[in-house]
CSV table of C-alpha atoms and ligand atoms in Angstrom, one decimal:
chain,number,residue,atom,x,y,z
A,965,UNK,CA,-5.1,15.6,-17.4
A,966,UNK,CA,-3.1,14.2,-14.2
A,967,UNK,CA,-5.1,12.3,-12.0
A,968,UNK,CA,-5.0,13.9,-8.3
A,969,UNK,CA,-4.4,12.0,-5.3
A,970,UNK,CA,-4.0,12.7,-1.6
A,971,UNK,CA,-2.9,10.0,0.6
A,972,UNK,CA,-3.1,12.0,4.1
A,973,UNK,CA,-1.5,10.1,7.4
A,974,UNK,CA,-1.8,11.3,11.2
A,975,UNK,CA,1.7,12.0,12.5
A,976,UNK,CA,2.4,9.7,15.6
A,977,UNK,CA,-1.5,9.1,15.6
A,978,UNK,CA,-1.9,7.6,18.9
A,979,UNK,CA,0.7,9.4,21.0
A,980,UNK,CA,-0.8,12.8,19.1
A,981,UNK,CA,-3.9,11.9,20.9
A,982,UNK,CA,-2.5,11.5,24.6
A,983,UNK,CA,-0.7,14.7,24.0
A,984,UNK,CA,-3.6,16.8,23.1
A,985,UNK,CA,-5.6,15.0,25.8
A,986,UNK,CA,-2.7,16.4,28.1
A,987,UNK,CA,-0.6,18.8,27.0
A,988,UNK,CA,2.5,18.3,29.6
A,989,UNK,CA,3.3,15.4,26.9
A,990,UNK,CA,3.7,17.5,24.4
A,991,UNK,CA,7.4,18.0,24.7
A,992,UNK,CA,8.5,14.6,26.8
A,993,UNK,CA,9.3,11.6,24.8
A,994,UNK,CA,6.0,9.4,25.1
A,995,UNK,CA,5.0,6.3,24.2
A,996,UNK,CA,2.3,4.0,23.9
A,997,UNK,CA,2.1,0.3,24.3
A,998,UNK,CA,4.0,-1.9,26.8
A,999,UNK,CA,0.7,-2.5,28.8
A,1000,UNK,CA,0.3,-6.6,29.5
A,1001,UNK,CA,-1.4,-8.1,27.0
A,1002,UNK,CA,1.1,-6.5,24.2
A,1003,UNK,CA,4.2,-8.2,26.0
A,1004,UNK,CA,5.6,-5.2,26.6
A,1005,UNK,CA,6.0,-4.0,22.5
A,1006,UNK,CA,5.3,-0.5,21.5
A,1007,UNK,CA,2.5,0.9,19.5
A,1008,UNK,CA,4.4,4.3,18.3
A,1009,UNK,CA,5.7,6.9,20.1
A,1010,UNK,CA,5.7,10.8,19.9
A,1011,UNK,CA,8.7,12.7,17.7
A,1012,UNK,CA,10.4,13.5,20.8
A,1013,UNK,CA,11.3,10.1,21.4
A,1014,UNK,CA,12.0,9.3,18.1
A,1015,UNK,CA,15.0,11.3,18.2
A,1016,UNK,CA,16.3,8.9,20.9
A,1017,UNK,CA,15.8,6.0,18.3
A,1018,UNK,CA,12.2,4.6,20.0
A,1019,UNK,CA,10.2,3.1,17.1
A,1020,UNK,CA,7.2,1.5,16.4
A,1021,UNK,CA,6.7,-2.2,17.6
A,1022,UNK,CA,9.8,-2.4,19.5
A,1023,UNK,CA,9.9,-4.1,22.6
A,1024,UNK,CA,9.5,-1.1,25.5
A,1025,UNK,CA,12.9,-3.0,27.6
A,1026,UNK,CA,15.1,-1.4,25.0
A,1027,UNK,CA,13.2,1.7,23.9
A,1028,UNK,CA,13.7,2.4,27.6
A,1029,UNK,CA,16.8,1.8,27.2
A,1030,UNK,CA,17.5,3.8,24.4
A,1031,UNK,CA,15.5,6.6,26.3
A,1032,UNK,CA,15.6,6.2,30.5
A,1033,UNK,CA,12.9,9.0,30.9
A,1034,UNK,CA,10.4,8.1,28.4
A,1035,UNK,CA,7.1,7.9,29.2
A,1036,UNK,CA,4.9,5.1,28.7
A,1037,UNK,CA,1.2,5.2,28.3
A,1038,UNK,CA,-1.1,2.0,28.1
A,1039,UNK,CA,-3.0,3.5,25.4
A,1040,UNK,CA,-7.0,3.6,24.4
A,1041,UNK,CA,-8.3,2.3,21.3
A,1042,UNK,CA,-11.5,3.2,21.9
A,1043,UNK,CA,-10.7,6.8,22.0
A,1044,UNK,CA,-8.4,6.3,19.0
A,1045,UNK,CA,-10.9,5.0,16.7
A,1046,UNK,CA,-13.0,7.8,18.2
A,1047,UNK,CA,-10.6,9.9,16.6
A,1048,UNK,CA,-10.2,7.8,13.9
A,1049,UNK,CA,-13.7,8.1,12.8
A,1050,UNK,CA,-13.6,12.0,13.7
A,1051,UNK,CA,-10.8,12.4,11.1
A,1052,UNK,CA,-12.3,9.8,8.5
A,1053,UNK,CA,-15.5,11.9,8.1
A,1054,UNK,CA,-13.9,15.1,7.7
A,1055,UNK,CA,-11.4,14.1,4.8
A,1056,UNK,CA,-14.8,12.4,3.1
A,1057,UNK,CA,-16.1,15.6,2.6
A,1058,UNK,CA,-13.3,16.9,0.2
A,1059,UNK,CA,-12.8,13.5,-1.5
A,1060,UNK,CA,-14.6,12.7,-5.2
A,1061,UNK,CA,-13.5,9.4,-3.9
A,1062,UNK,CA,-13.0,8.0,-0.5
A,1063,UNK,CA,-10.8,5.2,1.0
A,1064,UNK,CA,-10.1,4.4,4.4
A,1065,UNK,CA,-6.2,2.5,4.5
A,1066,UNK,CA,-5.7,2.1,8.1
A,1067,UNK,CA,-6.7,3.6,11.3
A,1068,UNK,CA,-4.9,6.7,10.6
A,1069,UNK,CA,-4.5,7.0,6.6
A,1070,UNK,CA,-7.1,7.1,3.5
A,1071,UNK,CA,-7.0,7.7,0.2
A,1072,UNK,CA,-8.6,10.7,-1.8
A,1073,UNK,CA,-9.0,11.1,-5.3
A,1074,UNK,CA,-9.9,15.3,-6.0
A,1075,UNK,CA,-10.8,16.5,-9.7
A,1076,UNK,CA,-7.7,17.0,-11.9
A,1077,UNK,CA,-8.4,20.8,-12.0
A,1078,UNK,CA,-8.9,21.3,-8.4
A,1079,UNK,CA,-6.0,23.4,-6.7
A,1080,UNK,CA,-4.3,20.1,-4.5
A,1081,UNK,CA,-2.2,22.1,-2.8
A,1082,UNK,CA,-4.5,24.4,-1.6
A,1083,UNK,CA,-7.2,21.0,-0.3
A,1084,UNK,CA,-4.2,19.6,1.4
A,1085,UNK,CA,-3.6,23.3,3.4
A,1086,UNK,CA,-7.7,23.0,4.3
A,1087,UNK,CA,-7.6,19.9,5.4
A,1088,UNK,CA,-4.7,20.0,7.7
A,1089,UNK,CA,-5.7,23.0,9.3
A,1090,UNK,CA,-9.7,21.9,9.6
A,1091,UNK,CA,-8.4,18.5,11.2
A,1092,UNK,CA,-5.9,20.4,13.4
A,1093,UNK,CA,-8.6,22.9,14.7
A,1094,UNK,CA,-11.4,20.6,15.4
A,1095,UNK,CA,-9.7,17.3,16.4
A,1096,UNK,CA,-6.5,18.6,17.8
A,1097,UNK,CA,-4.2,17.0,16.1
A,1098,UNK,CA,-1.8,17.0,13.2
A,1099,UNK,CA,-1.5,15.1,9.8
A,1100,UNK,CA,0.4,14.9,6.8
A,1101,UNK,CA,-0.3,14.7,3.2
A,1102,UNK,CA,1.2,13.8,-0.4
A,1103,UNK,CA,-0.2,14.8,-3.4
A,1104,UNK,CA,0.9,13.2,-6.5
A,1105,UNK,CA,-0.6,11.5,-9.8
A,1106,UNK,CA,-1.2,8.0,-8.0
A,1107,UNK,CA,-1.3,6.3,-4.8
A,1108,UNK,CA,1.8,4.5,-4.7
A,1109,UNK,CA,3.5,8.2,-5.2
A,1110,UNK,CA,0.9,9.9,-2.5
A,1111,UNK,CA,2.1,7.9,-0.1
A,1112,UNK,CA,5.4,8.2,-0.2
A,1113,UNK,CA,4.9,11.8,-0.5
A,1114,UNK,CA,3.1,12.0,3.0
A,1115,UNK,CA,5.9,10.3,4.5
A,1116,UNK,CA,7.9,13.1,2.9
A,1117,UNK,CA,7.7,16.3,5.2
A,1118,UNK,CA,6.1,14.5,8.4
A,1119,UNK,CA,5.4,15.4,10.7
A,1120,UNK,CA,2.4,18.2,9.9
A,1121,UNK,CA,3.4,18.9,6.5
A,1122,UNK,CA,2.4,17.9,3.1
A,1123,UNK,CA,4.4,17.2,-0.2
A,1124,UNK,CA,3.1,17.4,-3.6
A,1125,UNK,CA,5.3,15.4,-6.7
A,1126,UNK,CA,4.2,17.1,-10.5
A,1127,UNK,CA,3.6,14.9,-12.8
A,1128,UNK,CA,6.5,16.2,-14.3
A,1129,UNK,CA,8.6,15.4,-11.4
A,1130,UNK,CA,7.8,12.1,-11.3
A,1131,UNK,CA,10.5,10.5,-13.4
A,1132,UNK,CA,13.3,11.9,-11.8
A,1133,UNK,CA,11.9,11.4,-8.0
A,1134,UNK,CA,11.0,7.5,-8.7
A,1135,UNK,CA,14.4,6.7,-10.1
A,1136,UNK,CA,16.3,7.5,-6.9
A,1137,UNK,CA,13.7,6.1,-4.4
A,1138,UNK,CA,14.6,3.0,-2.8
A,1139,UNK,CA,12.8,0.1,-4.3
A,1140,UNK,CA,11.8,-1.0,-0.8
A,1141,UNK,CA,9.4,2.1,-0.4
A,1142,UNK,CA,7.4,0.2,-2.9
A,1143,UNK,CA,4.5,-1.7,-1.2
A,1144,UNK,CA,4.8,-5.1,-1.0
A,1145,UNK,CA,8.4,-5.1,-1.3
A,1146,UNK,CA,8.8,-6.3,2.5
A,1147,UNK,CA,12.1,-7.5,4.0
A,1148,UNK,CA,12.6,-10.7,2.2
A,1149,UNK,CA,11.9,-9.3,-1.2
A,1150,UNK,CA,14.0,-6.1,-0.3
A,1151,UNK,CA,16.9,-8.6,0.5
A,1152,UNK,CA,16.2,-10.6,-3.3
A,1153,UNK,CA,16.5,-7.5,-4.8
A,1154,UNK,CA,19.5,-6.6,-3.0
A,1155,UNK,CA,21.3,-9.9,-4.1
A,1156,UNK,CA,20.1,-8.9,-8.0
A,1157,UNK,CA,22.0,-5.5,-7.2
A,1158,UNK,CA,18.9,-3.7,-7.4
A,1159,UNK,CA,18.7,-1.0,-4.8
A,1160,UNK,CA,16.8,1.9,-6.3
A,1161,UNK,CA,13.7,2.3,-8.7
A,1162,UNK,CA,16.1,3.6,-11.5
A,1163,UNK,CA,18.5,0.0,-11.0
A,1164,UNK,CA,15.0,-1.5,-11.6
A,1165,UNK,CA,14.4,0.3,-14.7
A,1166,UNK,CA,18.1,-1.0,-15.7
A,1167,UNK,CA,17.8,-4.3,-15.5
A,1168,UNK,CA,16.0,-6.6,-17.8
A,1169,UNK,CA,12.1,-6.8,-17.7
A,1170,UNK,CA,12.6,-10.5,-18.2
A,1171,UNK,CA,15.2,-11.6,-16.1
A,1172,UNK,CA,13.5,-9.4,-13.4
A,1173,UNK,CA,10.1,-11.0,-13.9
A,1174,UNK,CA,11.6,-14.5,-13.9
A,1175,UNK,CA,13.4,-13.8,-10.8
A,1176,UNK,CA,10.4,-12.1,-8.7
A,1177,UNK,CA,7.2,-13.9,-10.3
A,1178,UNK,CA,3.8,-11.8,-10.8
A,1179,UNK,CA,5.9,-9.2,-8.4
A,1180,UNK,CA,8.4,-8.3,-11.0
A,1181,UNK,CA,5.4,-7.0,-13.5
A,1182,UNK,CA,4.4,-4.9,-10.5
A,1183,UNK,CA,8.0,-3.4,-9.8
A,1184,UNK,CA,8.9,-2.4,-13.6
A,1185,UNK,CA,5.0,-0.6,-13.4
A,1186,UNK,CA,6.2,1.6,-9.8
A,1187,UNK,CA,9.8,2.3,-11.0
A,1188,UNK,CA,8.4,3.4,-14.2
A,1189,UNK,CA,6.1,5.6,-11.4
A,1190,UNK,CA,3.0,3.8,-13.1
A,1191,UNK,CA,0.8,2.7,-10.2
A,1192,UNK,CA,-3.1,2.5,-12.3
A,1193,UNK,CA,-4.9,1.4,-8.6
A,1194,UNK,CA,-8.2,3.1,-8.2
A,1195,UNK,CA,-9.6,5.1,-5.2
A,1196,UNK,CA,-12.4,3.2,-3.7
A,1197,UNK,CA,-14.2,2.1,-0.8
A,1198,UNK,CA,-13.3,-1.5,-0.2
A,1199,UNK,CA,-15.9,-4.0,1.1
A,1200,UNK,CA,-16.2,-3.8,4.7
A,1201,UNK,CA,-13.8,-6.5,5.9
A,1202,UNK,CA,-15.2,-9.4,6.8
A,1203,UNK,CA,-12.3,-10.8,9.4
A,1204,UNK,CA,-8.5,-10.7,10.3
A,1205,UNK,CA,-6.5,-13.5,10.8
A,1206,UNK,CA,-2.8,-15.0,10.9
A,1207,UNK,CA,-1.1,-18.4,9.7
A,1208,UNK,CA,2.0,-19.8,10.6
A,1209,UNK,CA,3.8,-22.5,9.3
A,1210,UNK,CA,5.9,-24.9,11.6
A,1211,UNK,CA,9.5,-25.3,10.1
A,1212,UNK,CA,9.0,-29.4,11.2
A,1213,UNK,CA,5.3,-30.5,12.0
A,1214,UNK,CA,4.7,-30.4,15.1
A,1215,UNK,CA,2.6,-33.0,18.0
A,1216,UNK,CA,3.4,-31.4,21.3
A,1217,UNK,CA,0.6,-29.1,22.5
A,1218,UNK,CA,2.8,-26.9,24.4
A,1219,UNK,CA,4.8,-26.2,21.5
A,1220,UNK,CA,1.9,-25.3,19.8
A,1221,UNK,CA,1.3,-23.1,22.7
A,1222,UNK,CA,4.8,-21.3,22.4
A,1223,UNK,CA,4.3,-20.7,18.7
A,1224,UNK,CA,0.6,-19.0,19.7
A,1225,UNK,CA,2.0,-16.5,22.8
A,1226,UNK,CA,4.4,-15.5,19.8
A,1227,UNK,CA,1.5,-15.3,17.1
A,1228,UNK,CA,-0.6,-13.7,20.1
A,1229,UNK,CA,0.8,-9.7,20.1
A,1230,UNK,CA,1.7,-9.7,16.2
A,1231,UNK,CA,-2.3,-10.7,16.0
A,1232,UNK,CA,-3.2,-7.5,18.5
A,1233,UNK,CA,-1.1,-5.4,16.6
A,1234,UNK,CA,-2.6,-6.2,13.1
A,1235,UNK,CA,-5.8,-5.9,15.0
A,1236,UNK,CA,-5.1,-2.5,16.2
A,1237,UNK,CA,-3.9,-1.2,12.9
A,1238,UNK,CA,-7.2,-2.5,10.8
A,1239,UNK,CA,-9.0,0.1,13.5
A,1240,UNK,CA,-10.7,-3.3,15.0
A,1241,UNK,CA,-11.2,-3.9,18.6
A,1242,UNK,CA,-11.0,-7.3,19.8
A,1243,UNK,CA,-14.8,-6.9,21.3
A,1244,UNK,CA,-16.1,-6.7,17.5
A,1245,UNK,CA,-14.4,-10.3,16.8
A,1246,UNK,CA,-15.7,-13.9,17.3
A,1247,UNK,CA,-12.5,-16.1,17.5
A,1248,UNK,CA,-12.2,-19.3,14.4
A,1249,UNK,CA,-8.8,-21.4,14.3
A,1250,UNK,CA,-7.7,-23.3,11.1
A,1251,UNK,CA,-5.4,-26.7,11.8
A,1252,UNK,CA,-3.2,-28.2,9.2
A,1253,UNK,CA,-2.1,-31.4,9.6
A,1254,UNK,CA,0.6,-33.4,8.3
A,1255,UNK,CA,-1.5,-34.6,5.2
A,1256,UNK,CA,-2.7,-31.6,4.1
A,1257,UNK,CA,-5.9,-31.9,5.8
A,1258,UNK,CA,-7.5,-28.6,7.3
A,1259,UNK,CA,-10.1,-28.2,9.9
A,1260,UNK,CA,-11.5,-24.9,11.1
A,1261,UNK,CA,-13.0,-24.2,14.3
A,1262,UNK,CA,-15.4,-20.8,14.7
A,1263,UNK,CA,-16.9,-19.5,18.5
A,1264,UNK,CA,-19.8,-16.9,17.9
A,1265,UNK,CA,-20.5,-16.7,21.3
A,1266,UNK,CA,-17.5,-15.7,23.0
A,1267,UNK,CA,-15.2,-12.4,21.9
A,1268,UNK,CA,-11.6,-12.8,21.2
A,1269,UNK,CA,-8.7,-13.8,23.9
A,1270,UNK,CA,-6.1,-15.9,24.2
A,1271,UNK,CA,-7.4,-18.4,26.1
A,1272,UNK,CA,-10.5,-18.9,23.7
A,1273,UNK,CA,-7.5,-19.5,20.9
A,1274,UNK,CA,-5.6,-22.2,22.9
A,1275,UNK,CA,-9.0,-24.2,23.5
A,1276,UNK,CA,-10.5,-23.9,20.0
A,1277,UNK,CA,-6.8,-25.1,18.9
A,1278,UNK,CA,-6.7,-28.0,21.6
A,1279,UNK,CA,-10.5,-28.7,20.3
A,1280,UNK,CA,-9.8,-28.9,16.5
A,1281,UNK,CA,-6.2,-30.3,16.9
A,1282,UNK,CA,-8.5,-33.2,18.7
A,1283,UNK,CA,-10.0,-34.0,15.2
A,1284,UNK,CA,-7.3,-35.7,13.4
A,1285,UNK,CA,-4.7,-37.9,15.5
A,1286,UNK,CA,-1.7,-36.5,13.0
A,1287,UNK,CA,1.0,-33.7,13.5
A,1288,UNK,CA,0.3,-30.5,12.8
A,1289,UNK,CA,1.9,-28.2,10.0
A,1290,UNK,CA,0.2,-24.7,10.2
A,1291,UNK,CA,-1.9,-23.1,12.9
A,1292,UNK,CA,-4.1,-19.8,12.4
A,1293,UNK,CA,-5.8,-17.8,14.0
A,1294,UNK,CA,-8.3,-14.7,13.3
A,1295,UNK,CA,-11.8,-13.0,14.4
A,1296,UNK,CA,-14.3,-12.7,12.4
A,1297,UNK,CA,-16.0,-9.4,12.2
A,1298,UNK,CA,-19.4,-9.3,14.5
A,1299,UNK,CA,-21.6,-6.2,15.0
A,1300,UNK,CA,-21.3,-4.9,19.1
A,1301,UNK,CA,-24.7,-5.7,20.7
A,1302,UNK,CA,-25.5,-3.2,23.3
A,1303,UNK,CA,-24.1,-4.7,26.8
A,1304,UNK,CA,-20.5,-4.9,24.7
A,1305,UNK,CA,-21.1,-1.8,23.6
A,1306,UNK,CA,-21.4,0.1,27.5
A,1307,UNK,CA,-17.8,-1.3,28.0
A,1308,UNK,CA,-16.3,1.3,26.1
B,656,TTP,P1,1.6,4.8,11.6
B,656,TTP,O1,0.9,5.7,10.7
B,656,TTP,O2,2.5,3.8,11.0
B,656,TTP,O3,2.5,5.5,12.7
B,656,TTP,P2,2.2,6.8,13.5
B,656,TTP,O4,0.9,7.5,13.0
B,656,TTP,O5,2.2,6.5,15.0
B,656,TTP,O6,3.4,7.7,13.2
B,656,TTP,P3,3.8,8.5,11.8
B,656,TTP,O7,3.8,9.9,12.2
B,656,TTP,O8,5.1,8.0,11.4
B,656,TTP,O9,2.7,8.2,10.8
B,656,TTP,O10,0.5,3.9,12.5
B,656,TTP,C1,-0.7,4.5,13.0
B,656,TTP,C2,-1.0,3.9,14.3
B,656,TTP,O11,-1.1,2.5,14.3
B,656,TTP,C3,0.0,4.3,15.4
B,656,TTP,O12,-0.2,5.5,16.0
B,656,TTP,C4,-0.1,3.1,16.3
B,656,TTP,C5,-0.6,2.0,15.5
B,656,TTP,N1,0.6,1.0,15.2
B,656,TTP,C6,0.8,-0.1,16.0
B,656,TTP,O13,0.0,-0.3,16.9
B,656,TTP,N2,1.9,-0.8,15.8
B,656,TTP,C7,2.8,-0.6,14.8
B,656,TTP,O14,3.7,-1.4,14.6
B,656,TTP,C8,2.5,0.5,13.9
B,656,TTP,C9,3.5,0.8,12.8
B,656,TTP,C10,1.4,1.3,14.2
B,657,MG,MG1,0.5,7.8,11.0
């Protein structure tokens, strides 16, 4: 028998929040984000604004442009993992297996003979009457086909793909609603002609494996609608961090300073979608130099900001008189002790 799994996704989780919190939101275009330390980028926005073209992670100048009378909210995680939390343990309960994705999506794996459809119905109705808010579900023998399914009849619906279905419905997705097919690889593929999952099942197994590495193996298994990933609980995560590479190796600190305001919100952001708060993180930097030679740099004492990044950077770039080649940044995941924990 088919396996059964749910991938189940808040629609526009954040902004669902402020408008349940206050429901003269409901039907204004809202979003969330903008506040200082995100520069000014969005976090997501409610449907109503979608419809004027606002989007996640764009910068609030045009989205308000786009949409003169949207409003914007500065957001609060702690109330959205609140939520977060609120909705995790209520989707545990139906689940023979359980896994958290993001902030606002998990995984569940049901029994093959359980009624899906019907589990799906239950759950959006028990999160919608005791939290407030509204999800989204697919159903579908895997979890690379659950989750496009959720995406399917957002918001507040759900979307279930037979296993007889499956052939037909993989060969005309596009091949970049395959995870890990991001931008860059989207545009490879594009310059192979390969646009759908059915132009991947045309095209030779070993030209496309020669041409996209270890990925290809992984593309011919999805367009085939194979995906044989289990539904577990990962490890807790440890830490969170981001690299970047200089195109020319760099010696000039206050370049290295440019290149970390621009790591700085993409950080917050990745931060924000693990369901982290920067309290729960103790800062570390990693230095490359020119040779290859890498130095890391770890604070336990302090709690993540910008300003603890530039000086552990301006500390561990002190190490090694050579240019640099990479910086990175990340937090590393501490328990809240109770004076960190009245702030919320
Ligand atoms: P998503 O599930 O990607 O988006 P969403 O729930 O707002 O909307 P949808 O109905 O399309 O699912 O992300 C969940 C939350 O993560 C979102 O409410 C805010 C946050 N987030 C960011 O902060 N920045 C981002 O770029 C994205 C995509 C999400
Ligand atoms: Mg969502």
């Amino acid at each position: 028998m088919a396996r059964q799994v749910l991938h189940v996704d808040c629609d526009c989780f954040y902004a669902a929040v402020e408008m349940r919190d206050k429901p003269e939101y409901k039907d204004v275009p809202i979003a969330i984000g903008g506040a200082r330390d995100r520069r000014g980028v969005i976090s997501t926005c409610n449907y109503p604004a979608r419809k004027y073209g606002v989007r996640s992670a764009m910068a609030s100048s045009q989205a308000l442009k786009l949409c003169p009378n949207l409003i914007m909210l500065p957001g609060n995680m702690a109330k959205y993992s609140e939520v977060s939390s609120q909705v995790m343990a209520i989707l545990q309960q139906y689940a023979l297996a359980f896994e958290p994705v993001s902030v606002d999506e998990a995984f569940l794996e049901l029994a093959p003979t359980s009624n899906a459809e019907l589990i799906a119905q239950q759950i959006r109705q028990q999160i919608f009457s005791e939290l407030g808010i509204t999800v989204s579900v697919g159903i579908a023998p895997n979890k690379f086909l659950a989750k496009v399914a959720s995406d399917w009849r957002k918001p507040n619906g759900q979307f279930a793909i037979a296993p007889g279905e499956v052939h037909d419905f993989v060969g005309r997705l596009p091949v970049k609603l395959i995870s890990g097919v991001g931008p860059k690889s989207a545009e490879k593929l594009k310059d192979l002609g390969i646009h759908t999952c059915q132009d991947v099942r045309d095209v030779s197994a070993q030209g496309l494996r020669s041409q996209m590495g270890k990925f290809g193996e992984i593309l011919i298994q999805r367009a085939q609608g194979i995906d044989d990933r289990v539904v577990r609980v990962r490890d807790r995560r440890k830490s969170i961090s981001m690299e970047h590479t200089f195109v020319s190796d760099l010696t000039d600190e206050e370049e290295i300073n440019q290149i970390l305001d621009d790591m700085w919100p993409k950080f917050l952001a990745r931060v924000e979608r693990a369901g982290l708060q920067l309290l729960q993180l103790a800062p570390f930097v990693k230095v490359k130099f020119s040779d290859f030679q890498v130095t890391t740099l770890a604070d336990h004492q302090r709690s993540v900001t910008m300003d603890d990044y530039r000086e552990l950077l301006a500390q561990a770039m002190l190490r090694a008189d050579k240019a640099v080649r990479l910086i990175g940044i990340g937090g590393r995941l501490q328990e809240l002790n109770n004076s960190q924990m009245s702030l919320f």
